[in-house]
PDB file of C-alpha atoms and ligand atoms in Angstrom:
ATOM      1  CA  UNK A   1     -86.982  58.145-107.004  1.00 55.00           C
ATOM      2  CA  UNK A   2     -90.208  57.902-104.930  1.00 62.00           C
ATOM      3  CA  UNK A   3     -87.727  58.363-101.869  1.00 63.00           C
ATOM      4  CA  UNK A   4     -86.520  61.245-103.144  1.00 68.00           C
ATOM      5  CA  UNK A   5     -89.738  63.138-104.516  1.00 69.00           C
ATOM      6  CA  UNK A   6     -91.206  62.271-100.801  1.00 75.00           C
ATOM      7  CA  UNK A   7     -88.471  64.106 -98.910  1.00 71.00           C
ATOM      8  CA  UNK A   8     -88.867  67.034-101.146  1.00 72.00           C
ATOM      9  CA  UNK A   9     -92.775  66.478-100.674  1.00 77.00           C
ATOM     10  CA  UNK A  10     -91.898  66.856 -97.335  1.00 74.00           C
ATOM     11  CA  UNK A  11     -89.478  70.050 -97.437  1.00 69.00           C
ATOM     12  CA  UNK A  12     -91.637  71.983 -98.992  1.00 73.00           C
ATOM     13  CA  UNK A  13     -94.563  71.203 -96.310  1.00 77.00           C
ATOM     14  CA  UNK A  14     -91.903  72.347 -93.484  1.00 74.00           C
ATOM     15  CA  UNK A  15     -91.247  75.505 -95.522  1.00 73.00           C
ATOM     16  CA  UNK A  16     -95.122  76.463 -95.968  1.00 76.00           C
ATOM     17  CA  UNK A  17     -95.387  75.546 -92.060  1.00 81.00           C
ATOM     18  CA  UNK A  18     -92.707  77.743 -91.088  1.00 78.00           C
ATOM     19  CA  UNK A  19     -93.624  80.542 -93.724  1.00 77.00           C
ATOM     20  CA  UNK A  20     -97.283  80.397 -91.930  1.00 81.00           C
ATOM     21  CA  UNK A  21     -95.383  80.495 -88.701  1.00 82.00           C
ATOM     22  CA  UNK A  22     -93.411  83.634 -89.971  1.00 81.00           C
ATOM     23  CA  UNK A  23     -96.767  85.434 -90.897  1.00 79.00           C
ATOM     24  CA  UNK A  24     -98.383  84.478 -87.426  1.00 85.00           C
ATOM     25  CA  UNK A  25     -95.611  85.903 -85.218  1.00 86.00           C
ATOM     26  CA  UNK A  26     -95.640  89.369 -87.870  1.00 84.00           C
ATOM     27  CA  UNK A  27     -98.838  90.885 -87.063  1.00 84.00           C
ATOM     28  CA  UNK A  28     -98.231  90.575 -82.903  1.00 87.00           C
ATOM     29  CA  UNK A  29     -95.008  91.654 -83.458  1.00 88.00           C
ATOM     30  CA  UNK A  30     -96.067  94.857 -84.527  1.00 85.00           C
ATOM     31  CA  UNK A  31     -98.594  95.282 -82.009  1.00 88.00           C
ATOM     32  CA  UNK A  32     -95.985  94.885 -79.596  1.00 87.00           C
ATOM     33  CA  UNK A  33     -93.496  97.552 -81.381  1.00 85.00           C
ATOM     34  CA  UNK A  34     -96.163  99.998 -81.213  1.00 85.00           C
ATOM     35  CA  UNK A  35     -96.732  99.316 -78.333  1.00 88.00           C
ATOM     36  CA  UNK A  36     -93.138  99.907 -76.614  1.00 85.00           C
ATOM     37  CA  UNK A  37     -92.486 103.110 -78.598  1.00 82.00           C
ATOM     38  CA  UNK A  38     -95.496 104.618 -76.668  1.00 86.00           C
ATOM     39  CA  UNK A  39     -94.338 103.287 -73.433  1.00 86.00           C
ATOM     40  CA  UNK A  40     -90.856 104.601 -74.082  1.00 83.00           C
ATOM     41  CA  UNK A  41     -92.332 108.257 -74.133  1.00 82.00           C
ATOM     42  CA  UNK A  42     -93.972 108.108 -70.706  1.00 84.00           C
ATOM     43  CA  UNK A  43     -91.224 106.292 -69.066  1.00 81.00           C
ATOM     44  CA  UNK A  44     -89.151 107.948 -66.289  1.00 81.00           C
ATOM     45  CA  UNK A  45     -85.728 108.883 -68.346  1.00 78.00           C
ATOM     46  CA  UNK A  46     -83.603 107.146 -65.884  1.00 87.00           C
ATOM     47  CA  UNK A  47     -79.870 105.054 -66.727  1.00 87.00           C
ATOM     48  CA  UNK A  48     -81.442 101.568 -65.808  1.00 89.00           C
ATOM     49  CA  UNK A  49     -84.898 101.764 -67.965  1.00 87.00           C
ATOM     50  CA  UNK A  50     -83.085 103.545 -70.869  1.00 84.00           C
ATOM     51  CA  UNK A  51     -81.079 100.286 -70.988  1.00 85.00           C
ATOM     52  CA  UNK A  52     -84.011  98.266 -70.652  1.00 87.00           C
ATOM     53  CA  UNK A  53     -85.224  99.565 -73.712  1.00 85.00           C
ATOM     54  CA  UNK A  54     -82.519  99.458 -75.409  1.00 82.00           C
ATOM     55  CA  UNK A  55     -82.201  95.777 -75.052  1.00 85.00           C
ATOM     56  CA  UNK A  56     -86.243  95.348 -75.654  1.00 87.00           C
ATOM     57  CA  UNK A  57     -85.550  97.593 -79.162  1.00 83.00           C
ATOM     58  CA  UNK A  58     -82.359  95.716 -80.388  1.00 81.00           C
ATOM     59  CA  UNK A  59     -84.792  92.454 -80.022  1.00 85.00           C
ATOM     60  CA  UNK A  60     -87.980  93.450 -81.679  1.00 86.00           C
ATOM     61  CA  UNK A  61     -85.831  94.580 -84.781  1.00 82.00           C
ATOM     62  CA  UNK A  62     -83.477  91.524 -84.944  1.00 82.00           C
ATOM     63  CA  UNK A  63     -86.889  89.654 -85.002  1.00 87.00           C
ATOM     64  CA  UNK A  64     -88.928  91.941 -87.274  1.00 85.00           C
ATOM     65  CA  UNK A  65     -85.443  91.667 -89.753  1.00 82.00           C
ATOM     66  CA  UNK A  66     -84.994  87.736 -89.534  1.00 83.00           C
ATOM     67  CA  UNK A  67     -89.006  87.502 -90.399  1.00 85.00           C
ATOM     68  CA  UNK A  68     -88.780  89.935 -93.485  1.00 82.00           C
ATOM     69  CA  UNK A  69     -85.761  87.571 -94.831  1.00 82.00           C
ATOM     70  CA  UNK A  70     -86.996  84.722 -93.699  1.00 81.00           C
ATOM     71  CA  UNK A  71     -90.463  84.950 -95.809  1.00 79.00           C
ATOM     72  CA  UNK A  72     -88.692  86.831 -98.889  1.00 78.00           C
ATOM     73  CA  UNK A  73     -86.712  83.522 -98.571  1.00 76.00           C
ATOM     74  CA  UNK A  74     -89.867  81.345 -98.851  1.00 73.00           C
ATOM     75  CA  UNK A  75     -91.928  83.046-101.274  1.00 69.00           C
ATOM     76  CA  UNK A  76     -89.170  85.852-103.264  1.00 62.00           C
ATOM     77  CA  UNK A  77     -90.187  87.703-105.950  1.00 59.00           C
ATOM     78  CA  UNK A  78     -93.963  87.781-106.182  1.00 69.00           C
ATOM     79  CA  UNK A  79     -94.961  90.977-105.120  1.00 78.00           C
ATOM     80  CA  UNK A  80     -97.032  93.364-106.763  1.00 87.00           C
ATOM     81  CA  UNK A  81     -94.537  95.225-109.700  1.00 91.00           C
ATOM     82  CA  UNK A  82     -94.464  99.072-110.614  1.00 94.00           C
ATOM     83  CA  UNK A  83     -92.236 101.538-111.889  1.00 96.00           C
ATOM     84  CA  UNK A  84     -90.014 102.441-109.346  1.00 96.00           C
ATOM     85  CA  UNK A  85     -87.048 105.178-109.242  1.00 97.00           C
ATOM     86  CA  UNK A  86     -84.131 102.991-107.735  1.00 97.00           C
ATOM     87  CA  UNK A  87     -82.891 106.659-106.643  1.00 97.00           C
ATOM     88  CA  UNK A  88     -85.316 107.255-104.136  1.00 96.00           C
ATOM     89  CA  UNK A  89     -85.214 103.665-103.049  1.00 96.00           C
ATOM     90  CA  UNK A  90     -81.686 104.473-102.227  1.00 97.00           C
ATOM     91  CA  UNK A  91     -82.393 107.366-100.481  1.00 96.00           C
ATOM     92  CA  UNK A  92     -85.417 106.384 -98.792  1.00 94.00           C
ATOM     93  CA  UNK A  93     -83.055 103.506 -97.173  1.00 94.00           C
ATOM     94  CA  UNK A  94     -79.638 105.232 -95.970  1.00 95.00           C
ATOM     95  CA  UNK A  95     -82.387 107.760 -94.235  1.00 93.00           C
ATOM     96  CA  UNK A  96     -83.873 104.390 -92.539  1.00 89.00           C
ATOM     97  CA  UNK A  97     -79.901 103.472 -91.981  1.00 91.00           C
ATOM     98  CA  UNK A  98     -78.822 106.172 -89.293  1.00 89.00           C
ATOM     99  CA  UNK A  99     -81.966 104.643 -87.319  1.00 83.00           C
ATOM    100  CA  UNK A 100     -80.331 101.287 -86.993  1.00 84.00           C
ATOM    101  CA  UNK A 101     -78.825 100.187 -83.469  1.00 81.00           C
ATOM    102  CA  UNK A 102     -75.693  99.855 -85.553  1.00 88.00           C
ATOM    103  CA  UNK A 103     -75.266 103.242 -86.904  1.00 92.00           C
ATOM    104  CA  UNK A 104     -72.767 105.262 -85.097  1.00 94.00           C
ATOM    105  CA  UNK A 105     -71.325 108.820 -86.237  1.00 94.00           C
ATOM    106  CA  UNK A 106     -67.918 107.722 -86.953  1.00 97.00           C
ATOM    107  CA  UNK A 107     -69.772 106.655 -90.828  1.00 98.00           C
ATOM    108  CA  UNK A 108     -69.899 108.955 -93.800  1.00 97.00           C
ATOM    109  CA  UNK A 109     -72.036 108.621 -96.953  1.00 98.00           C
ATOM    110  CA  UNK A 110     -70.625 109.655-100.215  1.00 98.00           C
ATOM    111  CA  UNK A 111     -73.629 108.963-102.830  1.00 97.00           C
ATOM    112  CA  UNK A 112     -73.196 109.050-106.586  1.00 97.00           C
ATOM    113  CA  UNK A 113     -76.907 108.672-108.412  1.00 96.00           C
ATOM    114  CA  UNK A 114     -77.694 110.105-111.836  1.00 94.00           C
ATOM    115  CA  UNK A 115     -79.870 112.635-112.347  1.00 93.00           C
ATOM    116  CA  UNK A 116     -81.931 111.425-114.506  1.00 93.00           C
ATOM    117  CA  UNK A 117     -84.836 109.284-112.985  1.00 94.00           C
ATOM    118  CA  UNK A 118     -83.476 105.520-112.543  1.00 96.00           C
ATOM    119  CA  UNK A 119     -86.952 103.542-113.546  1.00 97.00           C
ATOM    120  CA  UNK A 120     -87.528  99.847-113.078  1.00 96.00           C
ATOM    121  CA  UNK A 121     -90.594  97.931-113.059  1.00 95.00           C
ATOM    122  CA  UNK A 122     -89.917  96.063-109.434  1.00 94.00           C
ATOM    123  CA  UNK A 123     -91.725  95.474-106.520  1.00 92.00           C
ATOM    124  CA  UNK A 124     -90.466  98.484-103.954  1.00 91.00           C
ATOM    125  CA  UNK A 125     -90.505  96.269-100.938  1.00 88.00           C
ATOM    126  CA  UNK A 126     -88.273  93.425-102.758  1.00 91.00           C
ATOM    127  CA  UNK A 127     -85.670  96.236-104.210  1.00 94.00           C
ATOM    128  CA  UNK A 128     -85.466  97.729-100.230  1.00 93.00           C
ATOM    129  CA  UNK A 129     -84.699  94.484 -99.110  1.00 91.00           C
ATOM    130  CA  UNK A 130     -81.854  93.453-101.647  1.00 95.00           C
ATOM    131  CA  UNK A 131     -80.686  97.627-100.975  1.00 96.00           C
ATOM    132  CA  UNK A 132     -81.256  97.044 -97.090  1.00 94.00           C
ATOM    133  CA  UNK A 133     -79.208  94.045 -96.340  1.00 95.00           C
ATOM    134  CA  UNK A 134     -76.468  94.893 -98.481  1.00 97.00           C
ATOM    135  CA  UNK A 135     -76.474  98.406 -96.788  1.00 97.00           C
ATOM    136  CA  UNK A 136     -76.698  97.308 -92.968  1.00 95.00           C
ATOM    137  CA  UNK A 137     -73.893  94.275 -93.884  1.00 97.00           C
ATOM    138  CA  UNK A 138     -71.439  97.554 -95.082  1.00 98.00           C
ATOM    139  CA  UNK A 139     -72.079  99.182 -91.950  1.00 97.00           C
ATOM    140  CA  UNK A 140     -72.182  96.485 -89.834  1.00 96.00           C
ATOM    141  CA  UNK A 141     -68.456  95.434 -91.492  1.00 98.00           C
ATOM    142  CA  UNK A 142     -67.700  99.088 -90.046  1.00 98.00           C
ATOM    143  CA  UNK A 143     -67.783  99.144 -86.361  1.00 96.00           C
ATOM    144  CA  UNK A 144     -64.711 101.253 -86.032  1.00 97.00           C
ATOM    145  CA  UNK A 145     -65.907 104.116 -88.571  1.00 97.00           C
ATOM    146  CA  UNK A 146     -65.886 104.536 -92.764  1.00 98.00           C
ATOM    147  CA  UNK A 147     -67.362 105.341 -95.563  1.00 98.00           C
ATOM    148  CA  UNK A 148     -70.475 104.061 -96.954  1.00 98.00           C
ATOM    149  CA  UNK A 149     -70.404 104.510-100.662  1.00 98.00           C
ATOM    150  CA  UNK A 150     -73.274 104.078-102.930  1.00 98.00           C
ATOM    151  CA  UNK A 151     -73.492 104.361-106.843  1.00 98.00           C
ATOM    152  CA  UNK A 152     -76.255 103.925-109.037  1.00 97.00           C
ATOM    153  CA  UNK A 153     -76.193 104.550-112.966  1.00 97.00           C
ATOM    154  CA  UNK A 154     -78.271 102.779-116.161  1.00 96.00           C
ATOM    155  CA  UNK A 155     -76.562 100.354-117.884  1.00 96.00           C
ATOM    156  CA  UNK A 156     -77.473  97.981-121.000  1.00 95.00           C
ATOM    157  CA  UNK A 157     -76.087  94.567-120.442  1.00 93.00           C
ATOM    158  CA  UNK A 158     -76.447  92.681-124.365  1.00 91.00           C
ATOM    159  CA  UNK A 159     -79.950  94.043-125.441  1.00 90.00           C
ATOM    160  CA  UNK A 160     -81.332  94.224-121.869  1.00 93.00           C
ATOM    161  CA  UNK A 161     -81.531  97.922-120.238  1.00 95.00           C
ATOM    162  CA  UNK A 162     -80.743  97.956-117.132  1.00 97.00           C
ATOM    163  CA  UNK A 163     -80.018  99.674-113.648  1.00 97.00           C
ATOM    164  CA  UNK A 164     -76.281  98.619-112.309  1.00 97.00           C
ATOM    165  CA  UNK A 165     -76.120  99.437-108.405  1.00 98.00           C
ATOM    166  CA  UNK A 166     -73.111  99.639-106.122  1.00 98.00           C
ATOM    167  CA  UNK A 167     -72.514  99.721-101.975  1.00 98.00           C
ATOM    168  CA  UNK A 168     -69.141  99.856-101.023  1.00 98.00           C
ATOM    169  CA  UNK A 169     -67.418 100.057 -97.683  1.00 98.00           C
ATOM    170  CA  UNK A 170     -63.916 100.596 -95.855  1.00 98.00           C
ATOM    171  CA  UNK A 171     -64.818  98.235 -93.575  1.00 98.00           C
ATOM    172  CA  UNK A 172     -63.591  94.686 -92.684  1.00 97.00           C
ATOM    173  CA  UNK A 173     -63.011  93.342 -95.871  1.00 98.00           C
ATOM    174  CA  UNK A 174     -63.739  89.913 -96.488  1.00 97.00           C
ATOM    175  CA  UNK A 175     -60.898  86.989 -96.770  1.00 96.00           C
ATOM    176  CA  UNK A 176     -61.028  84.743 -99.758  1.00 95.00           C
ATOM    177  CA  UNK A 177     -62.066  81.652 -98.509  1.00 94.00           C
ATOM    178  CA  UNK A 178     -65.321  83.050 -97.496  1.00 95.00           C
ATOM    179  CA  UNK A 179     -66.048  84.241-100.395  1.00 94.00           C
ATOM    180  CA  UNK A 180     -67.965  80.912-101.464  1.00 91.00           C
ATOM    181  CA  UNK A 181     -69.832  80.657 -98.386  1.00 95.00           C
ATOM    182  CA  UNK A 182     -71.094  84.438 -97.812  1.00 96.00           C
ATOM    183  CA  UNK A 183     -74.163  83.645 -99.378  1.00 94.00           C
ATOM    184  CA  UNK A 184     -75.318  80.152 -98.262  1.00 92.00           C
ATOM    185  CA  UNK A 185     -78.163  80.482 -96.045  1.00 89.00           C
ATOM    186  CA  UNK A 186     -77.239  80.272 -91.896  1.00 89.00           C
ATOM    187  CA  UNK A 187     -74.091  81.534 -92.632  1.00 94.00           C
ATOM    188  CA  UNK A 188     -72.530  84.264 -90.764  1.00 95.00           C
ATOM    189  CA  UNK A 189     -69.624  85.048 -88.863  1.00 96.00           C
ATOM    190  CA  UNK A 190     -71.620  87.753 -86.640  1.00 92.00           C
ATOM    191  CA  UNK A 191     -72.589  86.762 -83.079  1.00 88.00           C
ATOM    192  CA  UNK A 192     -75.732  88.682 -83.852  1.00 83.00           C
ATOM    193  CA  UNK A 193     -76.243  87.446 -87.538  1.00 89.00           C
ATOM    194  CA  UNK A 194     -78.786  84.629 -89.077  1.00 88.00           C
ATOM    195  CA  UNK A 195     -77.009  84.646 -92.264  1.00 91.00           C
ATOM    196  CA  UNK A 196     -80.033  85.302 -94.169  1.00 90.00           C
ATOM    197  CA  UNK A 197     -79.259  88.841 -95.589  1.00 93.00           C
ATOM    198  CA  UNK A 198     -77.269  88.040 -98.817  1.00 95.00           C
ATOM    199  CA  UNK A 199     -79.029  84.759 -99.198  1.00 92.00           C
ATOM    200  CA  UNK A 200     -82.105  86.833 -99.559  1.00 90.00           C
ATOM    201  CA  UNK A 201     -80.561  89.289-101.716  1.00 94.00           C
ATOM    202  CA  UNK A 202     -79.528  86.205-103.887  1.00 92.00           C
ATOM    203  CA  UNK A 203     -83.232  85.113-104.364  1.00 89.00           C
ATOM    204  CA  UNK A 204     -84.697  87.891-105.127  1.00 90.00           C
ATOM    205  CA  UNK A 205     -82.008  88.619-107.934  1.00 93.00           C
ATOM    206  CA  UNK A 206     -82.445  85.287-109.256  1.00 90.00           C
ATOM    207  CA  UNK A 207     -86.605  86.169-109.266  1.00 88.00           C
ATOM    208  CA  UNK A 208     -85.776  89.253-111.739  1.00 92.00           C
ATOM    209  CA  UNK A 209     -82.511  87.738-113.610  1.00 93.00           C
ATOM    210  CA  UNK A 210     -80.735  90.141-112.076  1.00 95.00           C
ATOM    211  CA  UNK A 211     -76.734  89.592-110.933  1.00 96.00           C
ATOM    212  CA  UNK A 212     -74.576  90.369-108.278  1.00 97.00           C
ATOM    213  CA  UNK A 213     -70.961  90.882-108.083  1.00 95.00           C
ATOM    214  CA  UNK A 214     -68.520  90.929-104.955  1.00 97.00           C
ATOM    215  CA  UNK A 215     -65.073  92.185-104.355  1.00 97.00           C
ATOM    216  CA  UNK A 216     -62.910  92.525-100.734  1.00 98.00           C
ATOM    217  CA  UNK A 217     -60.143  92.992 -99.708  1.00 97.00           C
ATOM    218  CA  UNK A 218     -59.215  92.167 -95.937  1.00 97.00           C
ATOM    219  CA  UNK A 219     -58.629  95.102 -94.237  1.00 96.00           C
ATOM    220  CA  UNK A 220     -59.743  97.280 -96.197  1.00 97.00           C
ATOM    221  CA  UNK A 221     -63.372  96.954 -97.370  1.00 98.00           C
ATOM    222  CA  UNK A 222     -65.631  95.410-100.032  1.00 98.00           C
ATOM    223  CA  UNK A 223     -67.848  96.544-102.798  1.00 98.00           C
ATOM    224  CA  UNK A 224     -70.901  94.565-103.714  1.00 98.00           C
ATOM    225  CA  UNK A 225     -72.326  95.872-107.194  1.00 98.00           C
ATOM    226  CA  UNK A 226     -76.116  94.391-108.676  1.00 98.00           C
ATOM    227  CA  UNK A 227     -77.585  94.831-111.652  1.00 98.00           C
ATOM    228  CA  UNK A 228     -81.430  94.751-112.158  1.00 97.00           C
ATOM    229  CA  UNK A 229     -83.051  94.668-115.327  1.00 96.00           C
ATOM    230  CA  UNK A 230     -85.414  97.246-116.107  1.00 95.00           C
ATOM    231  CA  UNK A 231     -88.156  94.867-117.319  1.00 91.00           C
ATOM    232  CA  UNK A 232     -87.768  91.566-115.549  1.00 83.00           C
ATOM    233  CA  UNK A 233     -89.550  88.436-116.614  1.00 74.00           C
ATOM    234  CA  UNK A 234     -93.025  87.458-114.727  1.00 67.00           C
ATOM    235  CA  UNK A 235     -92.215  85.859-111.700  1.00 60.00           C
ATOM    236  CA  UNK A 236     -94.244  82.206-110.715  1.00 53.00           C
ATOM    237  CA  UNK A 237     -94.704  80.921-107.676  1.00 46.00           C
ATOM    238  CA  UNK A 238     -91.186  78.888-108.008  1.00 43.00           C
ATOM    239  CA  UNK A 239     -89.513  82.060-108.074  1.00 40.00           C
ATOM    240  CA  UNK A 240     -87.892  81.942-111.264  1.00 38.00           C
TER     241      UNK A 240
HETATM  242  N1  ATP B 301     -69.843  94.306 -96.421  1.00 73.58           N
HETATM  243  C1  ATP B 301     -69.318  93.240 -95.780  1.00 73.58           C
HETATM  244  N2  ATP B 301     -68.091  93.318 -95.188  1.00 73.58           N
HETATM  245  C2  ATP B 301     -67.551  92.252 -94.549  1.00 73.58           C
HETATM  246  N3  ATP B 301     -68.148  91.046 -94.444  1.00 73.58           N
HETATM  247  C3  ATP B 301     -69.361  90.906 -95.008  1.00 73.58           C
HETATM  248  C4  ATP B 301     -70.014  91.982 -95.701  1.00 73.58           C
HETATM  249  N4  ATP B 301     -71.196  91.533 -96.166  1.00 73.58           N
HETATM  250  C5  ATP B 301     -71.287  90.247 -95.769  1.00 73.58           C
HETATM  251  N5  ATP B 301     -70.206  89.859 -95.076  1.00 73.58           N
HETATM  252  C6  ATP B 301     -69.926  88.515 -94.517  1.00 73.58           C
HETATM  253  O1  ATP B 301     -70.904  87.624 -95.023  1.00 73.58           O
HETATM  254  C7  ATP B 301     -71.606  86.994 -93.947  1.00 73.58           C
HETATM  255  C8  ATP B 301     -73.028  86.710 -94.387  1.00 73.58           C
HETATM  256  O2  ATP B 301     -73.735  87.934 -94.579  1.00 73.58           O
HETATM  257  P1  ATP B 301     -75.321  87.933 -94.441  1.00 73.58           P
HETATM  258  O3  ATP B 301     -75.815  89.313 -94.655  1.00 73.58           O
HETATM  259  O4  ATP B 301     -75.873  86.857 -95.303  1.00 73.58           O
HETATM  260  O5  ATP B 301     -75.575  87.471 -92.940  1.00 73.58           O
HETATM  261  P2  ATP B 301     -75.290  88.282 -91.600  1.00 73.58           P
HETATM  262  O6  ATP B 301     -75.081  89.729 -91.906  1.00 73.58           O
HETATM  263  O7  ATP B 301     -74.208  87.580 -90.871  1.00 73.58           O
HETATM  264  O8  ATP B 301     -76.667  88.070 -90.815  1.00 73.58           O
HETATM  265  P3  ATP B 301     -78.077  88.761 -91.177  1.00 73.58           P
HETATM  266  O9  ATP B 301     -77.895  89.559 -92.423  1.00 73.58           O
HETATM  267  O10 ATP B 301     -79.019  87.631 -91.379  1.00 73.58           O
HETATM  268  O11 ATP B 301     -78.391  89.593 -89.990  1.00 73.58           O
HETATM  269  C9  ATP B 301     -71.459  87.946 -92.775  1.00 73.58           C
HETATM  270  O12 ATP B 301     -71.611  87.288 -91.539  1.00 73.58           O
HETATM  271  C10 ATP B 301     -70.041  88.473 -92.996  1.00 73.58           C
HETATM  272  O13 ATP B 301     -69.090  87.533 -92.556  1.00 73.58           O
HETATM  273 MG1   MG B 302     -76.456  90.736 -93.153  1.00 73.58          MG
END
């Protein structure tokens, strides 16, 4: 017993170490971004530094994305709340989405939101995050071209009012002994991947009893669906 309470004494030290870590490497990071989009517009055009850059680019935002999971990870679920539209959350994010390294213009984007406003009281950069990973994994499961479909519509789950949310792909697909393992932390089957994206998403669901749903098909794509609810309980620092 006092074994055990020690180790997770000890855990939870490493995890405020490396979340501290996380926030020190952030704010240089940035800096650094800045910095190289400035240099990119007063460097000579030519094949070799174009490549640079590229590789230089593709690094800062693997980083900046692995730090945004990784402290969402240690500490999801306690940002500042508001009402939020989830329809211009959605929006806002497929713009973001053709800026990616992955994007290419074999995708489409079919989009199916009501037209009434889509309120929830959420914190925005939480929602982005769950709306982002899910997003970047359907085009990243599309390297070969698709469609990117995304539905949002209210829905009342028992007596709780809610916001049910959709991204589908024709991508990959996903075979069924994965399906267990797809959102354990570290795991991925990308050579490019941390396996934090749906482990994040997971948290942060769990943070605002909210759900998620999968289904795949090899071959020929998968459709992840969340629901939120529109007023979640208070979050604590345990993240419940
Ligand atoms: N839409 C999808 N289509 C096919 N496979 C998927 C899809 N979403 C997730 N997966 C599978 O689940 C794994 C875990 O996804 P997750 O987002 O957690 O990590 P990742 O995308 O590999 O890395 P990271 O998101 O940290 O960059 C992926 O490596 C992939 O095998
Ligand atoms: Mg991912």
């Amino acid at each position: 017993m006092k074994k055990s309470l020690e180790k997770s004494r000890q855990l939870a030290l490493i995890g405020e170490i490396a979340a501290n870590l996380a926030h020190e490497i952030r704010n240089p990071l940035a800096s650094i971004g800045g910095s190289i989009q400035m240099l990119k517009g007063n460097m000579a055009q030519d094949k070799t530094n174009a490549r640079l850059m590229q590789i230089i680019l593709r690094g800062k935002d693997h980083l900046e994305s692995f730090l945004k999971d990784f402290l969402l990870m240690a500490r999801p679920a306690l940002g500042v709340r508001e009402e939020i539209d989830i329809r211009e959350t959605i929006k806002d994010s497929i713009e973001s989405l053709r800026y990616v390294a992955d994007w290419h213009e074999r995708l489409d984007v079919v989009m199916a939101l009501t037209d009434d406003p889509l309120t929830i009281r959420a914190n925005k950069t939480e929602i982005r995050q769950i709306l982002w990973n899910l997003m970047l994994n359907a085009v990243q499961a599309m390297p070969d071209g698709g469609v990117l479909k995304v539905d949002a519509r209210p829905l009342r789950v028992g007596e709780r009012e809610g916001a049910e949310i959709s991204i589908g792909d024709t991508g990959c697909g996903i075979e069924e002994q994965q399906f267990s393992k797809i959102f354990d932390p570290f795991y991925t089957t990308r050579d490019a991947g941390t396996g934090l994206g749906l482990a994040v998403v997971n948290r942060i669901l769990e943070a605002y009893g909210g759900k998620i749903y999968m289904q795949s098909e090899p071959g020929k794509g998968s459709v992840f669906t969340i629901w939120l609810p529109v007023h979640a309980a208070a979050a604590t620092a345990a993240g419940s």
